[in-house]
PDB file of C-alpha atoms in Angstrom:
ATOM      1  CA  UNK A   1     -74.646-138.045 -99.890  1.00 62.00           C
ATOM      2  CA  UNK A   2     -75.972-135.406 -97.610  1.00 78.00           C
ATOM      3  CA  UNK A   3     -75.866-131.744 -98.526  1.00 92.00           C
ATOM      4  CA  UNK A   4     -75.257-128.820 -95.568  1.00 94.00           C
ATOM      5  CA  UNK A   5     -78.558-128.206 -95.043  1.00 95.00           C
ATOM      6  CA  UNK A   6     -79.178-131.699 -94.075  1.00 96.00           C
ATOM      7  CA  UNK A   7     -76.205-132.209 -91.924  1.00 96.00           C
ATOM      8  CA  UNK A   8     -77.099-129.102 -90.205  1.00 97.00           C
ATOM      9  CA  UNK A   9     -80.198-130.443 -89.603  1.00 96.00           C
ATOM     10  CA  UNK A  10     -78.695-132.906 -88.152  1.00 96.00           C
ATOM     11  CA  UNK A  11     -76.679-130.892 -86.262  1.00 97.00           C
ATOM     12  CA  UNK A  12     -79.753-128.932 -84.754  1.00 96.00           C
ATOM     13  CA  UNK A  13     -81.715-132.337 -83.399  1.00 96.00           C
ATOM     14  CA  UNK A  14     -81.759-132.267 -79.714  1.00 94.00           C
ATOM     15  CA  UNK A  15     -83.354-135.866 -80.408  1.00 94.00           C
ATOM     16  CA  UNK A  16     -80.110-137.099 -81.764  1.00 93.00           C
ATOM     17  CA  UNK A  17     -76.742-138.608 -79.847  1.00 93.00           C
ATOM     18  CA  UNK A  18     -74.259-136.064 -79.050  1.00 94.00           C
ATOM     19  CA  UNK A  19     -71.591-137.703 -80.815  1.00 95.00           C
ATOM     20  CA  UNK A  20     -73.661-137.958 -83.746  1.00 95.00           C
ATOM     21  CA  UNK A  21     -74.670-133.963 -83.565  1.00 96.00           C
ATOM     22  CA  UNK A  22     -70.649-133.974 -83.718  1.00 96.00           C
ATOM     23  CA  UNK A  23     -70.347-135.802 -86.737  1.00 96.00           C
ATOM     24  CA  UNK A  24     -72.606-134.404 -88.601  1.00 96.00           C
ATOM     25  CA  UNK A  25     -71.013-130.896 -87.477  1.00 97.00           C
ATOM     26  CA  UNK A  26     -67.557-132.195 -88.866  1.00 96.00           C
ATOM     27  CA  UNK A  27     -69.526-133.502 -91.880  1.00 96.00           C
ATOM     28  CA  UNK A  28     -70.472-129.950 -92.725  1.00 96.00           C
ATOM     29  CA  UNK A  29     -66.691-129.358 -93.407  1.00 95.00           C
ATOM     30  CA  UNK A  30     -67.167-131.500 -96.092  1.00 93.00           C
ATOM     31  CA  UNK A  31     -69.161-129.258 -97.921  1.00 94.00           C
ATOM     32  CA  UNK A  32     -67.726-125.673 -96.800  1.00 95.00           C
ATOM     33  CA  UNK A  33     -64.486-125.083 -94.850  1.00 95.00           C
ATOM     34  CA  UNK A  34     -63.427-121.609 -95.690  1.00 95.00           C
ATOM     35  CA  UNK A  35     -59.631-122.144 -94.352  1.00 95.00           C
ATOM     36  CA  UNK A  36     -59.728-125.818 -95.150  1.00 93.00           C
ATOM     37  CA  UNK A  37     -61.269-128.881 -92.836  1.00 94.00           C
ATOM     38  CA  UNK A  38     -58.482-129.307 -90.322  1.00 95.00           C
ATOM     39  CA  UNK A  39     -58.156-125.783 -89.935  1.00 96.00           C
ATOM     40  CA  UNK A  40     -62.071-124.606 -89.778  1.00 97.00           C
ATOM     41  CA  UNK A  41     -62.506-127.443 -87.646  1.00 97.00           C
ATOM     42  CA  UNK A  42     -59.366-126.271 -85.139  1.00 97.00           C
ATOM     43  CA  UNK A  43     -60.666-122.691 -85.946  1.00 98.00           C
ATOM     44  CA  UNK A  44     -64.319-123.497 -84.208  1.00 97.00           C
ATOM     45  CA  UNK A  45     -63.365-125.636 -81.608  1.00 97.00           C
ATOM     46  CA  UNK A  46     -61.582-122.801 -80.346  1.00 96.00           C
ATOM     47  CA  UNK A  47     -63.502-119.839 -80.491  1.00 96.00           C
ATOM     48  CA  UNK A  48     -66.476-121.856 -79.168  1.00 97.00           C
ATOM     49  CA  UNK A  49     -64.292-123.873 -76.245  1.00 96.00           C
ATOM     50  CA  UNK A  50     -65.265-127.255 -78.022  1.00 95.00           C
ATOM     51  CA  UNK A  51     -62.462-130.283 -77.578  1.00 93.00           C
ATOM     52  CA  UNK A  52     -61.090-131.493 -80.486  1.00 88.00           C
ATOM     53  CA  UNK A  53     -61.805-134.684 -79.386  1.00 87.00           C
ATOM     54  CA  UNK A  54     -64.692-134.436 -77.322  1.00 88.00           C
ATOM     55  CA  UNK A  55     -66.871-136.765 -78.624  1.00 86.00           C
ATOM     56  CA  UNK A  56     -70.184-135.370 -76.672  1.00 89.00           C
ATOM     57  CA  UNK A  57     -69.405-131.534 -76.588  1.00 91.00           C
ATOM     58  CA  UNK A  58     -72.210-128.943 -75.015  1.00 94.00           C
ATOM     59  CA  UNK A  59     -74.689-128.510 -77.533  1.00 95.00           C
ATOM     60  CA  UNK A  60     -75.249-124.965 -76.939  1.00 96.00           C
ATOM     61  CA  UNK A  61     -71.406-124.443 -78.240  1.00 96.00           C
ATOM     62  CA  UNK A  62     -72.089-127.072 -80.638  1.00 96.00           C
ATOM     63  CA  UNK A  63     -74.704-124.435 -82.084  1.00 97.00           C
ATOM     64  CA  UNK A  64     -73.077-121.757 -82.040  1.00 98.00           C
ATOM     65  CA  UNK A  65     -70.140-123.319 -83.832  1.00 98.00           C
ATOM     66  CA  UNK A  66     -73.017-123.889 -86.566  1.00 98.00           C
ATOM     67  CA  UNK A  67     -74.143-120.746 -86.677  1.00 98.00           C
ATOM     68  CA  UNK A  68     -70.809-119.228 -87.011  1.00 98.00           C
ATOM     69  CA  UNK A  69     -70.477-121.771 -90.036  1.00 98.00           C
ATOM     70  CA  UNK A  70     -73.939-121.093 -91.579  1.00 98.00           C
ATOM     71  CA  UNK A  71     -73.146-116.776 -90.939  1.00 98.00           C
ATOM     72  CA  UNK A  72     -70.125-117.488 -93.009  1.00 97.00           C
ATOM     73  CA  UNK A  73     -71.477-120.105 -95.784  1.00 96.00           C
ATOM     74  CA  UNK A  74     -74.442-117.384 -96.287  1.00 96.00           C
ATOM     75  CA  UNK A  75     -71.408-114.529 -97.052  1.00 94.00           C
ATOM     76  CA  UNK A  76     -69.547-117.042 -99.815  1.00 92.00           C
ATOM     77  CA  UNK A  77     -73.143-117.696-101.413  1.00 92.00           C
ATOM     78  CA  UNK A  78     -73.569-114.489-102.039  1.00 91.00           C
ATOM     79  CA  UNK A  79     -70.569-113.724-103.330  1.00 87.00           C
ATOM     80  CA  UNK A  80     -70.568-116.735-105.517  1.00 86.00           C
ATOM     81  CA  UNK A  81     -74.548-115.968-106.960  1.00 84.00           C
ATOM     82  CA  UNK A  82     -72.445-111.993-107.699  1.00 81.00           C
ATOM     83  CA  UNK A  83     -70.106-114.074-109.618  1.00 75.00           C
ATOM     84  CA  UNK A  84     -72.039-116.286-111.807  1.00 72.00           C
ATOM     85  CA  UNK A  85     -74.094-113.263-112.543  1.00 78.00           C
ATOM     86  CA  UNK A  86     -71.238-111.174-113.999  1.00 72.00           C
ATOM     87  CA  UNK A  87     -69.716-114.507-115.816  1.00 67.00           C
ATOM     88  CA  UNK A  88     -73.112-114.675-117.654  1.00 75.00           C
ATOM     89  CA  UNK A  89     -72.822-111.113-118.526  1.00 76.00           C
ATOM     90  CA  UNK A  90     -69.099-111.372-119.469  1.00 70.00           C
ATOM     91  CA  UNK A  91     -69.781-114.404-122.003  1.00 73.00           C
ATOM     92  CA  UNK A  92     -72.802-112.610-123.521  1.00 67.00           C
ATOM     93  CA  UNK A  93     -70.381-110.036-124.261  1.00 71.00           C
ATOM     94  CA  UNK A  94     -68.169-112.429-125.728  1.00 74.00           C
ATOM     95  CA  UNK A  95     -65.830-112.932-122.884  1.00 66.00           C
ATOM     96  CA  UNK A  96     -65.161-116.468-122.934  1.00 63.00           C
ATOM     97  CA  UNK A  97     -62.158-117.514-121.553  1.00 61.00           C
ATOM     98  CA  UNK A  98     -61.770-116.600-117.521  1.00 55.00           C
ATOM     99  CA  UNK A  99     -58.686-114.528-116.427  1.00 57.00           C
ATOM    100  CA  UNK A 100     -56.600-115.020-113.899  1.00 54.00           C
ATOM    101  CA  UNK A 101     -59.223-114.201-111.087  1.00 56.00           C
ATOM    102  CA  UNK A 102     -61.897-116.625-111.897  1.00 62.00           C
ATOM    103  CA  UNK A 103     -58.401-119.495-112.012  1.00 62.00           C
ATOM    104  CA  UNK A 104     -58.480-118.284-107.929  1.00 64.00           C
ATOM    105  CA  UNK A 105     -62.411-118.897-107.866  1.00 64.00           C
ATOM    106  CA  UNK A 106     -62.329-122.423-109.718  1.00 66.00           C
ATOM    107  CA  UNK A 107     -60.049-123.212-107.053  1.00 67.00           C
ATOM    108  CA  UNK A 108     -62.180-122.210-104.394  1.00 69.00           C
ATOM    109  CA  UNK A 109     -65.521-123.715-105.640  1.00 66.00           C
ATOM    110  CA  UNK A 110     -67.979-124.358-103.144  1.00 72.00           C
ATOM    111  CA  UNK A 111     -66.220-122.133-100.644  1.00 79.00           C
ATOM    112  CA  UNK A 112     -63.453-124.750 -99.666  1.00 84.00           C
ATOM    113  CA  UNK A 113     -60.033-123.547 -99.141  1.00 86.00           C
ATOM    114  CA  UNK A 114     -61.634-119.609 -99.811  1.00 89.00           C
ATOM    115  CA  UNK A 115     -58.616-118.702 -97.168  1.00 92.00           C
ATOM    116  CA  UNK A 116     -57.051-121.743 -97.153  1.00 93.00           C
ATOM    117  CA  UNK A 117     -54.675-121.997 -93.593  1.00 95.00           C
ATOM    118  CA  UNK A 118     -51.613-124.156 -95.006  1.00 89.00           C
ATOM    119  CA  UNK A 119     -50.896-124.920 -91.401  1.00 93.00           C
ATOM    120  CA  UNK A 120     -54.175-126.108 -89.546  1.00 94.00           C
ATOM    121  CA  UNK A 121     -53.303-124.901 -86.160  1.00 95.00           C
ATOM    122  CA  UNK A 122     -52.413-121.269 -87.531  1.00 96.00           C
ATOM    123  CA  UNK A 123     -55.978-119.105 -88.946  1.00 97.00           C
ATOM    124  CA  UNK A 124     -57.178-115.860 -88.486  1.00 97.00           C
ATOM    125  CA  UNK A 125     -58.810-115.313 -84.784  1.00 94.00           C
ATOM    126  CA  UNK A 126     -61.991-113.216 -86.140  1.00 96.00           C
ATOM    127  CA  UNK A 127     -65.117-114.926 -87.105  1.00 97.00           C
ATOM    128  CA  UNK A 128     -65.270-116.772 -90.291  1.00 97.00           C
ATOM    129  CA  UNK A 129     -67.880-114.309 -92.137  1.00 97.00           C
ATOM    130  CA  UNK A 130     -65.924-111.419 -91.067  1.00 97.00           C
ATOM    131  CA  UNK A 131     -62.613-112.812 -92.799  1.00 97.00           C
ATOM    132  CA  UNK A 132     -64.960-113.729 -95.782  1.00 95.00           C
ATOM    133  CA  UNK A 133     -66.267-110.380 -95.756  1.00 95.00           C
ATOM    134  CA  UNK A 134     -62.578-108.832 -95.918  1.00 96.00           C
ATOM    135  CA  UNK A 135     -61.562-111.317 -98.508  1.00 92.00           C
ATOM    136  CA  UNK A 136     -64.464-110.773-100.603  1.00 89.00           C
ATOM    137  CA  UNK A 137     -64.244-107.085-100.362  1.00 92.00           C
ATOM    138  CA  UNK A 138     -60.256-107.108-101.335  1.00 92.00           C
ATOM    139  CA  UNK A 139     -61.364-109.321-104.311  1.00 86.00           C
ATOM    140  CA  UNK A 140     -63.761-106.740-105.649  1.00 84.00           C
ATOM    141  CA  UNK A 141     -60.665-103.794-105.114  1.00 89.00           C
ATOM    142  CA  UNK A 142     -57.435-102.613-106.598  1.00 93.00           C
ATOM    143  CA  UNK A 143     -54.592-105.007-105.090  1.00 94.00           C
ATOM    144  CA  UNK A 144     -52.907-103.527-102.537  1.00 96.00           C
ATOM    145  CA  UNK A 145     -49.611-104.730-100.767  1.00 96.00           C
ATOM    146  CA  UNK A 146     -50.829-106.711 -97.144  1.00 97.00           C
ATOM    147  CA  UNK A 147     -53.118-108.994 -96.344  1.00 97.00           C
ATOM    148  CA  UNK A 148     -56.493-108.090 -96.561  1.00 96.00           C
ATOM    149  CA  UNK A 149     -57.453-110.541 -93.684  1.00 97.00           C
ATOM    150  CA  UNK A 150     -55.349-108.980 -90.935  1.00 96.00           C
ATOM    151  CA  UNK A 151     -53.648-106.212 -93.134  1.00 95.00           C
ATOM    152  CA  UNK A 152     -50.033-107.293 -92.208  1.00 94.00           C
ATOM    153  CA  UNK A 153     -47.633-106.912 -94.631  1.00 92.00           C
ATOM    154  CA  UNK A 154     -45.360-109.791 -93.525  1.00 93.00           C
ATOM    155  CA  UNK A 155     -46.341-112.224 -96.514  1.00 96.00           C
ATOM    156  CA  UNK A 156     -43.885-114.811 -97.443  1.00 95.00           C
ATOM    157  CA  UNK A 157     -43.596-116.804-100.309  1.00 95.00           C
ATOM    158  CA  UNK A 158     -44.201-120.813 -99.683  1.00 93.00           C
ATOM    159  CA  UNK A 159     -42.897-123.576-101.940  1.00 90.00           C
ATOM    160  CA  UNK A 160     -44.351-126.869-100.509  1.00 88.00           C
ATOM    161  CA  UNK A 161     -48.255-126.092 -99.735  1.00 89.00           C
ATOM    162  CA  UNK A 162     -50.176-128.984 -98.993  1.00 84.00           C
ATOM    163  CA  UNK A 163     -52.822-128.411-101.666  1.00 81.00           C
ATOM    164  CA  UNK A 164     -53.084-126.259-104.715  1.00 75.00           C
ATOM    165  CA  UNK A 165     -51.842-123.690-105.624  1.00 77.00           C
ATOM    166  CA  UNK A 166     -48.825-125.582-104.562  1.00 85.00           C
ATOM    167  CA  UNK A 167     -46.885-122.553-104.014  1.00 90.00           C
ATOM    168  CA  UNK A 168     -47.874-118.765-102.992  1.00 92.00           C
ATOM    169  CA  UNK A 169     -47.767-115.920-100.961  1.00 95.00           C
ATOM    170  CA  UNK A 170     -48.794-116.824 -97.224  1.00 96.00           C
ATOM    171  CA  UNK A 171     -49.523-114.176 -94.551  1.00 96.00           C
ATOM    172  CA  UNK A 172     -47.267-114.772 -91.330  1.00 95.00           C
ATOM    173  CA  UNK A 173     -49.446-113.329 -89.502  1.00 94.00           C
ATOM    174  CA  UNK A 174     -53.298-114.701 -89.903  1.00 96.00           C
ATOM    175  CA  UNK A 175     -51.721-118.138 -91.894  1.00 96.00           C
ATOM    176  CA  UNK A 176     -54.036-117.645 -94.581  1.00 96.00           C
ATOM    177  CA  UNK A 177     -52.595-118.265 -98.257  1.00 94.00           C
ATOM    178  CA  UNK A 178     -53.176-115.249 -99.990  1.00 94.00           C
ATOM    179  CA  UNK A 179     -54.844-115.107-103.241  1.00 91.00           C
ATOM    180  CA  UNK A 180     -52.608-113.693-105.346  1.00 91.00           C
ATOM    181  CA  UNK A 181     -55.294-111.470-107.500  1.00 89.00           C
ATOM    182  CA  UNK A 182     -55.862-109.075-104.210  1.00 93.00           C
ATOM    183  CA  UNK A 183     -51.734-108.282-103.908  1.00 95.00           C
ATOM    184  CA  UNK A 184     -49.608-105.655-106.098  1.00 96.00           C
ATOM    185  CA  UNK A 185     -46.919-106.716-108.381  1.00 95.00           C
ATOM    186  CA  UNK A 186     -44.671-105.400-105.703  1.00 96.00           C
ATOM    187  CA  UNK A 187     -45.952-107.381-103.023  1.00 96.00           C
ATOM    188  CA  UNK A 188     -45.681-110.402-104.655  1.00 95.00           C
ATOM    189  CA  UNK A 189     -42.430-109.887-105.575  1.00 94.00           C
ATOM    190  CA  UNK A 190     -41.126-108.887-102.216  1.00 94.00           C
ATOM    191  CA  UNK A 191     -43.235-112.032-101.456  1.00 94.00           C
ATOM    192  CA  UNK A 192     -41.308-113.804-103.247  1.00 93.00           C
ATOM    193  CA  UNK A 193     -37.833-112.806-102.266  1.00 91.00           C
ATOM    194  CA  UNK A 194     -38.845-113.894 -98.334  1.00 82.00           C
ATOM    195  CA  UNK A 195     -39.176-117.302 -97.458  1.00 67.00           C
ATOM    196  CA  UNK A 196     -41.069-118.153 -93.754  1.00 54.00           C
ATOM    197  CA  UNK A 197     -37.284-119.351 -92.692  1.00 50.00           C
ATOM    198  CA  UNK A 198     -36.115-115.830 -93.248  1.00 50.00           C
ATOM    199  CA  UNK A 199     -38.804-114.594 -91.349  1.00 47.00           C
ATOM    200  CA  UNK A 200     -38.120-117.129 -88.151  1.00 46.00           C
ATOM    201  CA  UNK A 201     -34.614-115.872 -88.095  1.00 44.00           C
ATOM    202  CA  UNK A 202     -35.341-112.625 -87.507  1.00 42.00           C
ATOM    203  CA  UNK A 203     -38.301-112.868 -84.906  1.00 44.00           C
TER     204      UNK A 203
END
C-alpha cells in the first residue's frame, strides 16, 4: 500500500494521466484528511476551483491542492513528534495511563478526523494548516468557551455523528466537531442543553 509521500509523488508527475494525478490526489486522503475524506476532499476542490468530478482537472490547481495538503500534514507531524515526546517523558515519570486528552489524540491518529466536519459540505473556509495551527494551539491552552477554529460560540451538542465520538459538541459555524478537551465545563454544558434543531429555529 502506498504511503503519502508516494502518492504525492504521484501526484507531482507531469508524465502521468490526469485522471491518475487525481487519484492519487484523492488517495492521499487516505492517509491524512484533517476534517475527514469527503469533507477535505469538498474542502480543496473548492478553495482551488477543482470539480468534484472532474476527472482531468488543471494540474496547476491540482498542485496547489497538494501543497495546501502537504503545508497542513507538515503542521499535524509536528505536533504529533511534540506529543510522543512528552508521552515518553510522562511514562518515565511513571505516568502510565493517558487522560482524557491523549483519548482525543488516539482518535485522531495519523491526523484523520483532527477537525472532523460531521457534514462534508460544511468546513472551515481558511486553509487547512491554519485551522491545524488554531486547533493545535487551543490544545496546548486553558479551555475556553468557543471554538477555537472560528471562535464562535454557537456550539451545539450532536447525538448521531457519523463516526466516533458518536456524540459531541459541533461548532455551527465552521462544522468542525469540537474536541471536547479545548472547551470549559460551561461550554459544554450549554453545549449540551442546545441541539442544531434549536439553533435552525431561531436563525
Amino acid at each position: 500500500m502506498a504511503g503519502f509521500r508516494s502518492l504525492a509523488r504521484q501526484v507531482r508527475d507531469p508524465r502521468s494521466d490526469l485522471a491518475l494525478r487525481r487519484y492519487s490526489l484523492r488517495k492521499c486522503l487516505e492517509r491524512f484528511a484533517p476534517y475527514g475524506h469527503r469533507a477535505t476532499w469538498d474542502h480543496l476542490c473548492a478553495r482551488h476551483g477543482i470539480g468534484h468530478e472532474d476527472r482531468a482537472p488543471d494540474p496547476v490547481r491540482l498542485m496547489r491542492a497538494l501543497e495546501e495538503l502537504e503545508t497542513a500534514r507538515a503542521v499535524w507531524l509536528g505536533y504529533e513528534a511534540g506529543f510522543a515526546e512528552r508521552r515518553r517523558r510522562e511514562k518515565h515519570d511513571g505516568l502510565r495511563r493517558p487522560g482524557a486528552f491523549d483519548d482525543w489524540h488516539r482518535r485522531t491518529w495519523g491526523g484523520n478526523g483532527v477537525a472532523r466536519c460531521d457534514d462534508p459540505a460544511v468546513h472551515p473556509d481558511a486553509p487547512l494548516a491554519e485551522v491545524l495551527a488554531r486547533l493545535i494551539s487551543a490544545l496546548g491552552s486553558e479551555p475556553g468557551e468557543a471554538c477555537p477554529v472560528c471562535a464562535q460560540g454557537r456550539i451545539a451538542w450532536r447525538q448521531d455523528l457519523d463516526s466516533e465520538p458518536w456524540s459531541g459538541p459541533v461548532c455551527t459555524g465552521c462544522g468542525i466537531v469540537v474536541p471536547q478537551p479545548v472547551l470549559t465545563r460551561a461550554a459544554l454544558a450549554r453545549a449540551r442543553r442546545t441541539r442544531l434543531c434549536d439553533l435552525a429555529s431561531v436563525a
